[in-house]
Amino acid sequence: MKFIMNTGRTIRQGKHIESKLGSAYSDETGTCFMHPMDMLALGVEENENVKASTGVGEVVLTVKTDEGLPEGMIFIPYGRHCNAILPSTTHSTGMPDYKHSDIEVIATDEKRKSAAELMRDMGGISYENH
């Protein structure tokens, strides 16, 4: 199912900003907020997983209900999961499309990776050993 991806910060994310390597921060940034009617159309319920894909890559996210979002739009908090799928095009502005990117979302039984697992799989430095 096609959506528009919007990104930004959440209050819960800010609560755990001092521990970006912790599970609470990783859990928050590994979340896909979605309107309940879109969740119904996808056949997913709160705390189940979805796979979000762009032309750049794909990640598994845990879905949460957000009735404040318009149907057809998802919100993913800034973080490693979002950055893994965010297109790098900037349209000569120097800023990626944090507020409007096309994205495909499907239900999945796959496990969501932690931020550290995601970074390791992408060839980054393992934060678990630092």
CSV table of C-alpha atoms in Angstrom, one decimal:
chain,number,residue,atom,x,y,z
A,1,MET,CA,0.0,0.0,0.0
A,2,LYS,CA,1.5,3.4,-1.0
A,3,PHE,CA,1.8,6.2,1.5
A,4,ILE,CA,3.4,9.6,2.0
A,5,MET,CA,6.1,9.4,4.6
A,6,ASN,CA,6.5,12.3,7.0
A,7,THR,CA,9.3,12.4,9.6
A,8,GLY,CA,10.1,14.4,12.7
A,9,ARG,CA,10.8,14.2,16.4
A,10,THR,CA,8.4,12.8,19.1
A,11,ILE,CA,8.2,13.7,22.8
A,12,ARG,CA,9.0,10.1,23.8
A,13,GLN,CA,12.1,10.3,21.5
A,14,GLY,CA,13.2,13.4,23.3
A,15,LYS,CA,12.7,11.7,26.7
A,16,HIS,CA,15.4,9.1,25.7
A,17,ILE,CA,17.7,11.4,23.7
A,18,GLU,CA,20.5,11.0,26.2
A,19,SER,CA,20.5,7.3,25.5
A,20,LYS,CA,20.4,6.9,21.8
A,21,LEU,CA,21.9,3.5,22.1
A,22,GLY,CA,19.2,2.3,24.5
A,23,SER,CA,16.3,0.1,23.6
A,24,ALA,CA,13.7,2.8,24.5
A,25,TYR,CA,15.1,5.2,21.9
A,26,SER,CA,15.5,2.5,19.4
A,27,ASP,CA,11.9,1.3,20.0
A,28,GLU,CA,10.6,4.9,19.4
A,29,THR,CA,12.6,5.5,16.3
A,30,GLY,CA,11.7,2.1,15.0
A,31,THR,CA,8.0,3.0,15.0
A,32,CYS,CA,5.6,3.7,12.1
A,33,PHE,CA,2.6,5.8,13.2
A,34,MET,CA,-0.5,5.3,11.1
A,35,HIS,CA,-4.1,6.2,10.9
A,36,PRO,CA,-6.4,3.4,12.2
A,37,MET,CA,-8.2,3.1,8.8
A,38,ASP,CA,-4.9,2.6,7.0
A,39,MET,CA,-4.0,-0.1,9.6
A,40,LEU,CA,-7.3,-1.8,8.9
A,41,ALA,CA,-6.7,-1.7,5.2
A,42,LEU,CA,-3.3,-3.2,5.7
A,43,GLY,CA,-4.6,-5.8,8.1
A,44,VAL,CA,-2.3,-4.9,10.9
A,45,GLU,CA,-3.0,-4.1,14.5
A,46,GLU,CA,-1.2,-2.0,17.1
A,47,ASN,CA,2.4,-3.3,17.9
A,48,GLU,CA,2.5,-5.6,14.9
A,49,ASN,CA,5.3,-5.1,12.3
A,50,VAL,CA,5.2,-3.6,8.8
A,51,LYS,CA,7.9,-3.4,6.2
A,52,ALA,CA,8.5,0.1,4.8
A,53,SER,CA,10.2,0.4,1.4
A,54,THR,CA,11.5,3.3,-0.7
A,55,GLY,CA,13.7,3.2,-3.7
A,56,VAL,CA,16.6,3.5,-1.3
A,57,GLY,CA,16.0,0.5,1.0
A,58,GLU,CA,13.5,-1.2,3.4
A,59,VAL,CA,13.1,-1.5,7.1
A,60,VAL,CA,10.8,-3.3,9.5
A,61,LEU,CA,8.9,-1.0,11.9
A,62,THR,CA,6.4,-1.5,14.7
A,63,VAL,CA,3.1,0.1,13.9
A,64,LYS,CA,1.2,2.4,16.3
A,65,THR,CA,-2.1,4.1,15.9
A,66,ASP,CA,-2.2,7.8,15.4
A,67,GLU,CA,-5.7,9.2,14.7
A,68,GLY,CA,-4.2,12.7,14.1
A,69,LEU,CA,-2.6,11.6,10.9
A,70,PRO,CA,-4.5,11.9,7.7
A,71,GLU,CA,-5.2,8.7,5.9
A,72,GLY,CA,-2.5,7.9,3.4
A,73,MET,CA,0.3,9.4,5.5
A,74,ILE,CA,2.6,7.7,7.9
A,75,PHE,CA,5.0,9.3,10.4
A,76,ILE,CA,8.4,7.8,11.3
A,77,PRO,CA,10.5,9.5,14.0
A,78,TYR,CA,14.0,10.7,13.0
A,79,GLY,CA,16.6,8.1,13.6
A,80,ARG,CA,18.5,5.2,12.1
A,81,HIS,CA,15.4,3.4,10.7
A,82,CYS,CA,14.1,6.5,9.0
A,83,ASN,CA,17.6,7.4,7.7
A,84,ALA,CA,18.0,3.9,6.2
A,85,ILE,CA,15.1,4.5,3.8
A,86,LEU,CA,15.1,8.3,3.3
A,87,PRO,CA,16.0,9.2,-0.3
A,88,SER,CA,19.1,11.5,-0.4
A,89,THR,CA,17.8,13.8,-3.1
A,90,THR,CA,17.6,17.4,-1.9
A,91,HIS,CA,16.3,19.2,-5.0
A,92,SER,CA,19.2,21.6,-4.6
A,93,THR,CA,18.1,22.7,-1.1
A,94,GLY,CA,20.6,20.6,0.9
A,95,MET,CA,17.9,19.0,2.9
A,96,PRO,CA,16.4,15.5,2.2
A,97,ASP,CA,12.6,15.2,1.8
A,98,TYR,CA,11.9,14.7,5.5
A,99,LYS,CA,8.3,15.8,5.2
A,100,HIS,CA,7.2,14.2,2.0
A,101,SER,CA,8.5,11.0,0.5
A,102,ASP,CA,6.6,8.2,-1.3
A,103,ILE,CA,6.8,4.9,0.5
A,104,GLU,CA,5.4,1.4,0.2
A,105,VAL,CA,4.2,-0.3,3.4
A,106,ILE,CA,3.2,-4.0,3.8
A,107,ALA,CA,2.3,-6.2,6.7
A,108,THR,CA,5.1,-8.5,7.8
A,109,ASP,CA,6.0,-11.2,10.3
A,110,GLU,CA,9.6,-10.2,10.2
A,111,LYS,CA,11.3,-9.0,13.4
A,112,ARG,CA,12.2,-5.3,13.7
A,113,LYS,CA,15.9,-4.7,14.0
A,114,SER,CA,17.4,-2.6,16.8
A,115,ALA,CA,19.2,0.6,15.7
A,116,ALA,CA,22.5,-1.2,16.5
A,117,GLU,CA,21.6,-4.2,14.4
A,118,LEU,CA,20.5,-2.0,11.6
A,119,MET,CA,23.8,0.0,11.6
A,120,ARG,CA,25.8,-3.2,11.8
A,121,ASP,CA,24.0,-4.7,8.8
A,122,MET,CA,24.5,-1.5,6.8
A,123,GLY,CA,28.3,-1.7,7.4
A,124,GLY,CA,28.5,0.9,10.2
A,125,ILE,CA,30.3,0.8,13.5
A,126,SER,CA,28.8,-1.6,16.1
A,127,TYR,CA,27.6,0.6,18.9
A,128,GLU,CA,27.2,-2.4,21.2
A,129,ASN,CA,31.0,-2.6,21.7
A,130,HIS,CA,31.7,1.1,22.4
